[in-house]
XYZ file of C-alpha atoms in Angstrom:
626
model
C 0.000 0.000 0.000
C 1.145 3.155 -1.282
C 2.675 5.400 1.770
C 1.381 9.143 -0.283
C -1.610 8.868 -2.047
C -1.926 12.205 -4.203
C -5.247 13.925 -4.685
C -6.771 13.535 -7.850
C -7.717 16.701 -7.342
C -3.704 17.990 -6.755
C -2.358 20.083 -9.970
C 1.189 21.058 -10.164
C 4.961 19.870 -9.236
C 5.100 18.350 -5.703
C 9.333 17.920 -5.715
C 9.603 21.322 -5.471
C 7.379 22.180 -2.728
C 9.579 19.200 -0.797
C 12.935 19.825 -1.630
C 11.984 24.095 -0.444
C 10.506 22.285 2.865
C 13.295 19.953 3.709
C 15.990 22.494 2.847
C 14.368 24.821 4.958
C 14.244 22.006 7.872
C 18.025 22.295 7.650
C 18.130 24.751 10.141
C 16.754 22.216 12.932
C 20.683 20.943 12.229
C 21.778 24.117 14.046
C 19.898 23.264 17.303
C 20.552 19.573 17.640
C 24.373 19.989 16.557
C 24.500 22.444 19.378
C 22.719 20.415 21.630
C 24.663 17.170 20.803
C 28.216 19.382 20.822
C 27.572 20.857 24.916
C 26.356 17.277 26.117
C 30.214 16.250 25.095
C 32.262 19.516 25.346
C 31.250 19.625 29.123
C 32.688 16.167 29.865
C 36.091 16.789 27.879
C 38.441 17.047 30.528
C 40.618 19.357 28.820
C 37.654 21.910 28.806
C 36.416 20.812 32.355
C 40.292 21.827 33.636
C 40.921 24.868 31.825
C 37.224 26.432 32.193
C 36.850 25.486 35.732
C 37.231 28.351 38.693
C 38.416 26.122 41.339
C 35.667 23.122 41.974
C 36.622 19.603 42.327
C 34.233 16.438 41.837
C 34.548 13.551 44.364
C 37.620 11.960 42.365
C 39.551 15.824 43.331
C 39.887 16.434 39.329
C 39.365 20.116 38.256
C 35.476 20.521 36.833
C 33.105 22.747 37.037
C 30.398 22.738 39.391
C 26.870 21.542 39.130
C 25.706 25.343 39.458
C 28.035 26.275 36.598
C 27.253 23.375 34.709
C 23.200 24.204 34.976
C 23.839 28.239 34.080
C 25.958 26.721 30.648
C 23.575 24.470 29.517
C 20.519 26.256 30.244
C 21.343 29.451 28.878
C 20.975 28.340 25.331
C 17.571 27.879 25.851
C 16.438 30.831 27.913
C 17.930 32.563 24.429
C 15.696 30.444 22.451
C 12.421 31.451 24.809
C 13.543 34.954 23.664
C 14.207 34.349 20.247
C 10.691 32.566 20.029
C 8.878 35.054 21.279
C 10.374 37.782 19.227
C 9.659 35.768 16.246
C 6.729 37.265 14.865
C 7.954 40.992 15.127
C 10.251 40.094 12.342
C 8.026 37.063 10.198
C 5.376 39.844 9.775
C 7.551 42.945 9.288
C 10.155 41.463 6.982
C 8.867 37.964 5.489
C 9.420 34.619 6.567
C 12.277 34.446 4.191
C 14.139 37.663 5.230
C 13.656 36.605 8.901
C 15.204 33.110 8.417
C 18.308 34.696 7.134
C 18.369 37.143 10.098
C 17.933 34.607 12.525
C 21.342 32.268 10.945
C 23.631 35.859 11.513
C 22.131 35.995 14.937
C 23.492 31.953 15.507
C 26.655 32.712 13.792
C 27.759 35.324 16.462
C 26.806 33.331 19.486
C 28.901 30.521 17.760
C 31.983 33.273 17.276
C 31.861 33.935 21.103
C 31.900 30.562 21.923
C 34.877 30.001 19.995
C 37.035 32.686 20.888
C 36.088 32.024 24.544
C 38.430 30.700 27.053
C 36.524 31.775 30.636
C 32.947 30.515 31.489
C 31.723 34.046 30.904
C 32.023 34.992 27.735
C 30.980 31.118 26.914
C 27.428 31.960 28.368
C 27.055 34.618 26.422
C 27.567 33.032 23.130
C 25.655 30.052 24.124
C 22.948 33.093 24.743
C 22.960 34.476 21.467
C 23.436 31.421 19.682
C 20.097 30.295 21.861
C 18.393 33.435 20.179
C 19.088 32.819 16.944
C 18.083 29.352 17.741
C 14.371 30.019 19.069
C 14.284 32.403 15.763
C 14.506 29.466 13.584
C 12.435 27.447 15.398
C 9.109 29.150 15.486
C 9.931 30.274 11.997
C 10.627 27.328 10.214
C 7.362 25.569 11.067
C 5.873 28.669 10.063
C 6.903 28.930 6.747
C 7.265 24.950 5.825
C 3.494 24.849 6.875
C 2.667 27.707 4.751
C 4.418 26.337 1.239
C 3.872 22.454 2.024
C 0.602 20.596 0.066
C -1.767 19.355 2.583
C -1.515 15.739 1.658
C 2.312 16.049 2.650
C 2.696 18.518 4.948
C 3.388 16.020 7.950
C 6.494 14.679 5.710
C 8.098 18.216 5.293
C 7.251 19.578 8.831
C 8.825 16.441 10.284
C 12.065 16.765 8.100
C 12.213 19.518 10.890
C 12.562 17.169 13.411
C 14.648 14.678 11.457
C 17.456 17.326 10.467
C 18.103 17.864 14.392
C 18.468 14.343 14.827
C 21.095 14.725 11.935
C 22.724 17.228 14.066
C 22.901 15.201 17.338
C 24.452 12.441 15.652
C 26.717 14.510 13.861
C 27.794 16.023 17.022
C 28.202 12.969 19.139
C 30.743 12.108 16.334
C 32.791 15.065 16.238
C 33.008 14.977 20.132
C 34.203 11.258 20.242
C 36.829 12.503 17.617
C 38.196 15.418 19.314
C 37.683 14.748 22.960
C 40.840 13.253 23.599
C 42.642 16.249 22.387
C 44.940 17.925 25.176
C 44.285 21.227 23.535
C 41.256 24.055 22.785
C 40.765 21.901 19.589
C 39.040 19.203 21.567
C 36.084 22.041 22.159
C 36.590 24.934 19.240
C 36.358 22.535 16.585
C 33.172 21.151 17.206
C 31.504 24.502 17.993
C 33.095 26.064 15.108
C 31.416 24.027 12.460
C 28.391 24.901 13.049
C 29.361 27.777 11.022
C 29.232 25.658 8.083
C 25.807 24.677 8.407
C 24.582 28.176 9.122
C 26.605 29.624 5.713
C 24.721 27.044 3.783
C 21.413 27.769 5.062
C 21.770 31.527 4.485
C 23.103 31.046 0.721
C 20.072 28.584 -0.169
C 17.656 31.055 1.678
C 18.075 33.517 -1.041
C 16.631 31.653 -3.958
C 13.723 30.774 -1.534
C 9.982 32.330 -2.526
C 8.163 34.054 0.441
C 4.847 31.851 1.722
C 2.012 32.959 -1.121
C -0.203 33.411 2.810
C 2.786 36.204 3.832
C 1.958 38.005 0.690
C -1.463 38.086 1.432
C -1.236 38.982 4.863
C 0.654 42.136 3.214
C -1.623 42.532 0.275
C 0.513 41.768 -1.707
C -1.849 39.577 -4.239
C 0.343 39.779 -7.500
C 3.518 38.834 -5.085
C 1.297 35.285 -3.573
C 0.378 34.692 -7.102
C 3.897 34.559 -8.198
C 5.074 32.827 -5.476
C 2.343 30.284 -5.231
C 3.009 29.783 -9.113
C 6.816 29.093 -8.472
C 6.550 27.092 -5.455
C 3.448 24.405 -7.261
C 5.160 24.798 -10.818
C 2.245 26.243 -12.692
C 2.492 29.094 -14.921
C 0.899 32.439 -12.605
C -2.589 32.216 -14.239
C -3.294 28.684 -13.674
C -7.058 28.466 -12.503
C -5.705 25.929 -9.638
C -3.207 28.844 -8.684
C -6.396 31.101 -8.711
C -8.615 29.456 -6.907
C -6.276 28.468 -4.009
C -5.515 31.914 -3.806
C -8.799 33.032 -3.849
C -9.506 30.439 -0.725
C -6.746 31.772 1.352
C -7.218 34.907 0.483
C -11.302 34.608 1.839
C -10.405 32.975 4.332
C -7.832 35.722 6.042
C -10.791 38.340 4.675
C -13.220 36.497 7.222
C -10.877 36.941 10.082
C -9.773 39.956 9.481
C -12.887 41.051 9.530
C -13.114 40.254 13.109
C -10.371 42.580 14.325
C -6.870 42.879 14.335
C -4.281 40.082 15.768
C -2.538 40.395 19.578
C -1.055 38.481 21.169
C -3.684 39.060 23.660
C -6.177 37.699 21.371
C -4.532 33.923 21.405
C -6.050 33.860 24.718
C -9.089 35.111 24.039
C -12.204 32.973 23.888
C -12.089 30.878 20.384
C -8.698 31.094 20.566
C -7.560 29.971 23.580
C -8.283 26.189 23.279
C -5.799 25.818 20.348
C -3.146 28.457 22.063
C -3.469 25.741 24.901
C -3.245 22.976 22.984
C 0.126 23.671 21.596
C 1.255 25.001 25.067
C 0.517 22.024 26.672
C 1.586 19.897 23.731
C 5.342 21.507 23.567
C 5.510 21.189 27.628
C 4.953 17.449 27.629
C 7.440 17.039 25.033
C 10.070 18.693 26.560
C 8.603 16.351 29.851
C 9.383 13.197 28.110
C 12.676 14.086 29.465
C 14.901 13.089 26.065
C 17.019 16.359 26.509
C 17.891 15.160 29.657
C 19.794 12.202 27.713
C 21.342 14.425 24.936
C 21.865 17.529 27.472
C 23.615 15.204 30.371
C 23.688 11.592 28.316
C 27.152 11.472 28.378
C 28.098 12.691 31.928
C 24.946 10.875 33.539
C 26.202 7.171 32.266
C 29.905 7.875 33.109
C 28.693 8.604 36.619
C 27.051 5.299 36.376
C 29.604 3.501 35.725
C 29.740 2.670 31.937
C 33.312 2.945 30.964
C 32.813 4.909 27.437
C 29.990 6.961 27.626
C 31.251 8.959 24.370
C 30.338 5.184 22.140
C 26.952 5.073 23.982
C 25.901 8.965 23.313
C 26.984 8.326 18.944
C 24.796 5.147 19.683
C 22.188 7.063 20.895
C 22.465 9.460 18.282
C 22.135 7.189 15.434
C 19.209 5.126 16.904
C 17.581 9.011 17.049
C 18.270 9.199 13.306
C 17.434 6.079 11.949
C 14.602 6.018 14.027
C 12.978 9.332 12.494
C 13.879 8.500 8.759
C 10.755 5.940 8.646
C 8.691 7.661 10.967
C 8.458 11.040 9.134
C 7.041 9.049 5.870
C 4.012 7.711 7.459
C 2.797 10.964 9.277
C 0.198 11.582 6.695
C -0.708 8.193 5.962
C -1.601 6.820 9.772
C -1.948 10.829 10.980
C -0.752 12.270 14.508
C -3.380 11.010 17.089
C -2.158 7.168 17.061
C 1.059 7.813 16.729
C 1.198 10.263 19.398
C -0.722 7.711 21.647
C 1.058 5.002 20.744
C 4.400 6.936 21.407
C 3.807 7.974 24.862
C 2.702 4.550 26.000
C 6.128 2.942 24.447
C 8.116 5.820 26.213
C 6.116 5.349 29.418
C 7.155 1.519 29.798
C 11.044 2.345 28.486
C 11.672 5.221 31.577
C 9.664 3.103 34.285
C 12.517 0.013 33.376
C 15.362 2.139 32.903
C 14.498 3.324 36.585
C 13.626 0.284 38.201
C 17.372 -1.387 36.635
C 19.309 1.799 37.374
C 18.131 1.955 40.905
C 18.493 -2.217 41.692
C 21.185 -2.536 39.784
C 23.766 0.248 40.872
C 25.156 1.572 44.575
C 26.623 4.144 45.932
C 29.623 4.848 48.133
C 29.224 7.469 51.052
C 31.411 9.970 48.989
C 28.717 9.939 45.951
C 30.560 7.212 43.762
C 28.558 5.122 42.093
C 29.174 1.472 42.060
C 27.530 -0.979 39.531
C 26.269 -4.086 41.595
C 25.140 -5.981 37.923
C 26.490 -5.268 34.641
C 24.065 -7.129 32.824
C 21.359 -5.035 34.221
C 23.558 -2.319 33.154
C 23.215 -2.981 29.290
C 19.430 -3.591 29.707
C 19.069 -0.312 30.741
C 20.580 1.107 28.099
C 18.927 -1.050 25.704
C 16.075 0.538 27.067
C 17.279 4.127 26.522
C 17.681 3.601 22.950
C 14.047 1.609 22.841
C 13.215 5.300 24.438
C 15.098 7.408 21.933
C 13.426 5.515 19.107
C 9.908 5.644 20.636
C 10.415 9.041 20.599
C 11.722 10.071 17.346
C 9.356 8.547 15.664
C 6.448 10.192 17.416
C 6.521 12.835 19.889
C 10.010 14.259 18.526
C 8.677 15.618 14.712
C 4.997 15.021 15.549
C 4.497 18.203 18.244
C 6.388 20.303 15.649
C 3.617 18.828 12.860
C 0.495 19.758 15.001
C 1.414 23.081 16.464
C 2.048 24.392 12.752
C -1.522 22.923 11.561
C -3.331 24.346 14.685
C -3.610 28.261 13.961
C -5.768 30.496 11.929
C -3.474 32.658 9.214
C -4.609 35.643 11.533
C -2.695 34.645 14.884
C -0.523 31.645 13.137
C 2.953 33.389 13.538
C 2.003 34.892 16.819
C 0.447 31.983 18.385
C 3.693 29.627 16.837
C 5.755 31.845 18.328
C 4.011 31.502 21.799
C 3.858 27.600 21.930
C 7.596 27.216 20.985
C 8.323 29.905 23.466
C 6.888 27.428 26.034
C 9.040 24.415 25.023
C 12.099 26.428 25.132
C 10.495 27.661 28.538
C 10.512 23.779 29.634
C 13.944 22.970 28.021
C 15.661 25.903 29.908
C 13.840 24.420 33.126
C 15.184 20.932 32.826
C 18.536 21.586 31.870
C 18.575 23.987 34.909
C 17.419 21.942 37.297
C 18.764 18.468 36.336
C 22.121 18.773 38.031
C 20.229 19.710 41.074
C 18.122 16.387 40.675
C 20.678 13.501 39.533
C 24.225 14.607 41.360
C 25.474 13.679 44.729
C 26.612 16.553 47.362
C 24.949 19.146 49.089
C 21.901 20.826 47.909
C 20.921 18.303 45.296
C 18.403 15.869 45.562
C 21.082 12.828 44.034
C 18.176 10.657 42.107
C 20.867 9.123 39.675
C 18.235 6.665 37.501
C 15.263 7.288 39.750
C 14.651 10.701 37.839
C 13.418 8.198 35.008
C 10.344 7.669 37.062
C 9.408 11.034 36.665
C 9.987 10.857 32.712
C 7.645 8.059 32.841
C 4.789 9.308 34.945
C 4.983 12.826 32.440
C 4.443 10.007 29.320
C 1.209 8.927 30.984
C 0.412 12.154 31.117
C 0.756 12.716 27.376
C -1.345 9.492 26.510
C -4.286 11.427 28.911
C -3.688 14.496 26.858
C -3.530 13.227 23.544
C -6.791 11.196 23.591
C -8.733 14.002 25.405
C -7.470 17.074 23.200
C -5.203 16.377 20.025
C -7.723 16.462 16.880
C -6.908 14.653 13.840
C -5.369 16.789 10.998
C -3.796 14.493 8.845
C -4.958 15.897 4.759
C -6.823 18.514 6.171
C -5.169 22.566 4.332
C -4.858 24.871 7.020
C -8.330 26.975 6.122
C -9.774 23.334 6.458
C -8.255 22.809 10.298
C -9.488 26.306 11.046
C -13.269 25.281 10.209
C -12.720 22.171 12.240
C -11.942 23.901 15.326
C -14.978 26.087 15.194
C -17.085 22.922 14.805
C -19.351 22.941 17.782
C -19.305 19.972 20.068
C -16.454 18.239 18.198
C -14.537 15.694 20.318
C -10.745 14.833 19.788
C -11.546 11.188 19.409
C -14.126 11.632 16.703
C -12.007 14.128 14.429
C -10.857 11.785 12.500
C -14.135 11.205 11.066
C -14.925 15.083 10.514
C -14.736 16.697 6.875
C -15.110 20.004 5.256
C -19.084 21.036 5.681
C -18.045 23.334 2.527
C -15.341 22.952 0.317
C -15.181 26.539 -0.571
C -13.241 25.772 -4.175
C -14.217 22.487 -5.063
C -18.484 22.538 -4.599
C -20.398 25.037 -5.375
C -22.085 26.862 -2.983
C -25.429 26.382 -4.772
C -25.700 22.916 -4.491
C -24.118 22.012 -1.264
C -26.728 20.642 1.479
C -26.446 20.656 4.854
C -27.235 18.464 7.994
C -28.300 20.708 10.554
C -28.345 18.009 13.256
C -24.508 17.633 13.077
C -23.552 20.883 12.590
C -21.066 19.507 10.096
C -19.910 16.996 11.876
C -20.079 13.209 10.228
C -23.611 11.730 10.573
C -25.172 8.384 10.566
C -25.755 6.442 7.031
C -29.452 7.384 7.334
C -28.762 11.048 7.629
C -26.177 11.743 5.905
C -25.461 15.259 4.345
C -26.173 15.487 0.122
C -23.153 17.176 -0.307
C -21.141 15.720 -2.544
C -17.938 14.913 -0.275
C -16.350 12.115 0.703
C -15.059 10.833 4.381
C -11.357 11.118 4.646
C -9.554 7.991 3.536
C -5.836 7.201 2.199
C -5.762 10.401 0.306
C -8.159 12.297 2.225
C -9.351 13.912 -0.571
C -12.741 15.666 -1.449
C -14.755 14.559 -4.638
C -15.074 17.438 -6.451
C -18.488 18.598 -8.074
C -18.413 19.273 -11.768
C -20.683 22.112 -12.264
C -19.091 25.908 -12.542
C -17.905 28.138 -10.191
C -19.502 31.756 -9.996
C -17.637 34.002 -11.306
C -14.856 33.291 -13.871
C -10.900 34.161 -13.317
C -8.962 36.928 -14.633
C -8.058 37.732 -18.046
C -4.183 38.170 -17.594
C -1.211 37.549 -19.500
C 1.773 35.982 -17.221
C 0.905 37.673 -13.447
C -2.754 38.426 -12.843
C -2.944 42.264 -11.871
C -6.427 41.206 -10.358
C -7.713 38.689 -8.052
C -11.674 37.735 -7.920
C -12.680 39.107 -4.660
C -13.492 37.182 -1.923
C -16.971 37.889 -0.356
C -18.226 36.840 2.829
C -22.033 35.940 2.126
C -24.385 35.537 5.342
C -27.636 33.235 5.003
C -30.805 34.865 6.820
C -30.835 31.518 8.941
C -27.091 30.821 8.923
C -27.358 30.873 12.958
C -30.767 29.096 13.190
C -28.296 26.157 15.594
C -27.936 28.877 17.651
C -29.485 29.771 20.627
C -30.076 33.583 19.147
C -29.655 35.222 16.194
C -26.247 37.122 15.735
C -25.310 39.966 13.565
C -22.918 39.690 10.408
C -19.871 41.529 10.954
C -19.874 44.961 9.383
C -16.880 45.306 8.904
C -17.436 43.431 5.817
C -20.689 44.694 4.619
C -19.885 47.640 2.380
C -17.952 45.296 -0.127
C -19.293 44.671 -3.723
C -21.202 41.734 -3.583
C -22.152 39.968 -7.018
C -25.803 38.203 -7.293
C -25.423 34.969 -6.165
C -27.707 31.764 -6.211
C -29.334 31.770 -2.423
C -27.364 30.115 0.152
C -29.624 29.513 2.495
C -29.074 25.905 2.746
C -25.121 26.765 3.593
C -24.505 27.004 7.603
C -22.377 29.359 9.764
C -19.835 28.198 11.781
C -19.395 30.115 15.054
C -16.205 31.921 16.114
C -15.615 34.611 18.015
C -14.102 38.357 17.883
C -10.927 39.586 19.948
C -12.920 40.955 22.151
C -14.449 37.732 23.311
C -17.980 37.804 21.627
C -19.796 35.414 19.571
C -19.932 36.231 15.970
C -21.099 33.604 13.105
C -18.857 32.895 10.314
C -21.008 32.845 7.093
C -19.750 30.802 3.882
C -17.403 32.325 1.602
C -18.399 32.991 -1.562
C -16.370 33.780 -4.800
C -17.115 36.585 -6.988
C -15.579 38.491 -9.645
């Protein structure tokens, strides 16, 4: 059975869209090199000895100390909460394009500090700015892969995301077993320093790159999203399947614009806030799973338990990551994000609860914090375990929380509301790489848990199974205008999702014959009751029959760029709201435009949504007009 099942209804090139999504996923490299290159630069014992102020472990070797070791490690990320929020004050001013570039300069200094450094200091601060440019990238690369990908594949080149920092880990945990025997500032500068590379390639590549056809139209820019639209599906500018899809977006961001402008106070705001939650909560609980504890403190962590070359066990590690993810980001879109996500957390629930019950029978500990290892074989099933982790998690929760935050927001809020959730996970990863010293290590002032801090990975898992079946909705073919109407589906539950469709396809039916089953308010219904429109439940390819008589209105007359765009009209049935419990107004701020005579819609329903200032509005069908 075929793993991508393309719409009949899909026109253009698809090789292009991929190859501008997975080059653009290049820049997850940058994070998990870096992350991969400090889990081994801060057990070299060169850099331990010429970076340390004066601290010695319980052997009496030169190190830094647990404190030191938190503020180094953590930093990066506290940059990348900054950098993630910031985000959207340069995606909307500049372009998605302009502001990936930005954001690799921003990495490249925090790598030069890091590389001239030779005091903890200075370090910190490049690990700071090299954090910034980080949580740049990271909110905007989701951003703008979600915004050029095909629906049908969008899981695939969203997850390259995640499968490009797994690339980077392993690559790291090879250069560090490489260099860290080096008795000089190669055994550290060289690993840091090529991350230059990457970053230089990135920024080259970027400017070839179209901007997102929605960026354009967020600017008006229509002519602009034409071209690029045109360039990035391989279809000459006045294509009528380049028209139309502009058309729908365009609509689309009419309707909510129409509603007020974007804040970031209005992702909390009611009809907003479930899905600002949602990828809150979703980017906490990954960051809970407690995998950066393994690639932050991997290394150290099982040479304190007494594994005699934790450098072979972190490249293993690594390359379970990436093989693990290769497969894993191919079936996204064929078995979607709720059962995998499930599916994932239960595997990495059973993997920590065994990794802590052998660590903690199988290991001791001398009064001076050594750790003794009371059964080696126990030993190697607990790391067999780790990597049964690591691959339970790359193939779900690692690429899969990127894939559903980018699906979850409205074109509106999308770059704010990204910025916001990935924000939080860099929140969480600066918390756990703070605090973990304090938790594992021996001495005063730490808690000394060694393996038992895997049973509080495990209990987080169960935590994501809970929240997965309660609130993650099924995406999986849906375009983003699509996963907008689905959220404002009333009385939709998570665990039926995968069973909604459309109510209105607003390109493919026409508005004048679609029929609608009040009783469901969109939502699928029973055999016997089944709405006339002529749609079909999602399947393989999750595509929507389409209806063969006209749309209104006809496209442009244009030679190469259309200089016009049929305007988008939001069209309000007398009894759109009849579901509700009173009749609502149509928002004004619409009213005024041209409207063209159209066939009654009366049989087309409102969905509800709801204003930045917290009120109930009903969203009318779009209708297309010359």
């Amino acid at each position: 059975m075929a793993l991508f099942q393309r719409p009949p209804d899909e026109k253009g090139s698809v090789w292009f869209s991929v190859l501008i999504g997975v080059f653009v996923a290049f820049t997850g490299l940058l994070f998990g090199y870096d992350t991969g290159t400090i889990n081994g630069v801060i057990a070299m014992k060169y850099w331990q000895q010429n970076f340390s102020t004066g601290y010695t472990d319980v052997k009496g070797e030169l190190t830094i100390s647990p404190s030191q070791q938190s503020l180094i490690v953590s930093i990066l990320s506290a940059g990348t909460f900054v950098g993630a929020l910031a985000s959207p004050l340069l995606a909307d001013k500049i372009g998605r394009r302009w502001s990936l570039i930005i954001s690799s300069w921003v990495f490249n200094l925090g790598v030069l500090m890091q590389v001239i450094s030779v005091a903890i200091p200075l370090f910190v601060a490049g690990r700071f700015f090299a954090g910034l440019g980080v949580g740049l990238l990271s909110a905007l690369v989701p951003l703008y892969q979600s915004e050029t990908a095909p629906k049908w594949i969008r899981g695939l080149i969203v997850g390259a995301y995640q499968l490009a920092i797994t690339i980077g880990i392993l690559l790291a945990a090879i250069v560090n077993n490489g260099t860290h025997k080096r008795d000089d500032t190669g055994s550290y500068r060289i690993p840091i320093a090529l991350q230059w590379l990457f970053s230089v390639i990135l920024i080259i590549g970027m400017h070839f790159l179209p901007e997102t056809p929605r960026y354009c139209i967020k600017r008006g820019d229509m002519t602009g999203a034409t071209r690029s639209l045109a360039k990035i599906r391989r279809l000459l500018p006045n294509n009528s399947a380049i028209i139309e899809e502009i058309e729908e977006i365009r609509a689309n961001y009419l309707y909510e614009m129409s509603l007020g402008n974007s804040s970031y106070l209005g992702c909390f705001r009611k009809g907003m806030l479930k899905r600002m939650l949602t990828g809150m909560v979703l980017q906490i609980l990954q960051q809970l799973t407690g995998v950066n504890f393994i690639f932050y403190y991997g290394t150290q962590f099982f040479e304190n338990s007494g594994i005699k070359n934790p450098f072979i066990i972190s490249v293993t590690l690594a390359t379970v990551n990436f093989l693990s993810t290769i497969p894993a980001v191919l079936v996204f879109d064929k078995y979607g994000r709720r059962p995998l996500l499930l599916w994932g957390g239960v595997a990495m629930c059973i993997c920590h609860f065994m990794v802590a019950t052998l660590g903690t029978t199988t290991t001791g500990q001398t009064a001076s914090g050594v750790i003794t290892v009371l059964n080696s074989g126990g030993q190697k099933a607990s790391i067999a375990f780790v990597c049964m982790f690591i691959a339970s998690f790359a193939a779900t929760w690692g690429p899969l929380a990127w894939v559903v935050t980018s699906e979850l927001y409205p074109l509106k809020h999308r770059s704010q509301m990204l910025s916001i959730s990935t924000a939080t996970n860099w929140l969480f990863n600066w918390a756990i790489a703070y605090s973990t010293p304090y938790l594992v290590n021996y001495g005063p002032g730490n808690a000394n848990l060694q393996s038992k801090i895997f049973f509080i990975w495990g209990t987080a898992c169960l935590l994501c199974v809970a929240f997965v079946y309660f609130y993650i909705f099924e995406t999986k073919g849906l375009s983003l205008e699509e996963v907008d109407e689905m959220y404002q589906t009333p009385g939709l539950k998570a665990k039926n999702s995968s069973k909604w469709r459309p109510s209105i396809h607003f390109r493919e039916t026409p508005l004048t014959e679609v029929t609608y089953n009040k009783t469901t308010a969109g939502s699928p219904a029973e055999p016997e009751t089944a709405p006339v429109a002529k749609t079909t439940e999602r399947t393989e390819g999750e595509a929507v029959a389409r209806t063969t008589a006209p749309m209104a209105g006809s496209p442009p007359q244009t030679d190469s760029v259309p200089k016009t765009l049929q305007t988008a009209i939001l069209q309000r049935p007398d009894d759109a709201v009849a579901h509700h419990h009173s009749p609502l107004p149509r928002p004004t701020s619409l009213s005024k435009l041209p409207s063209p005579a159209l066939h009654s819609l009366k049989s087309v329903p409102s969905l509800p949504t709801y204003t930045d200032e917290g009120t109930t509005s009903s969203r009318g069908p779009r209708s297309i007009g010359p």
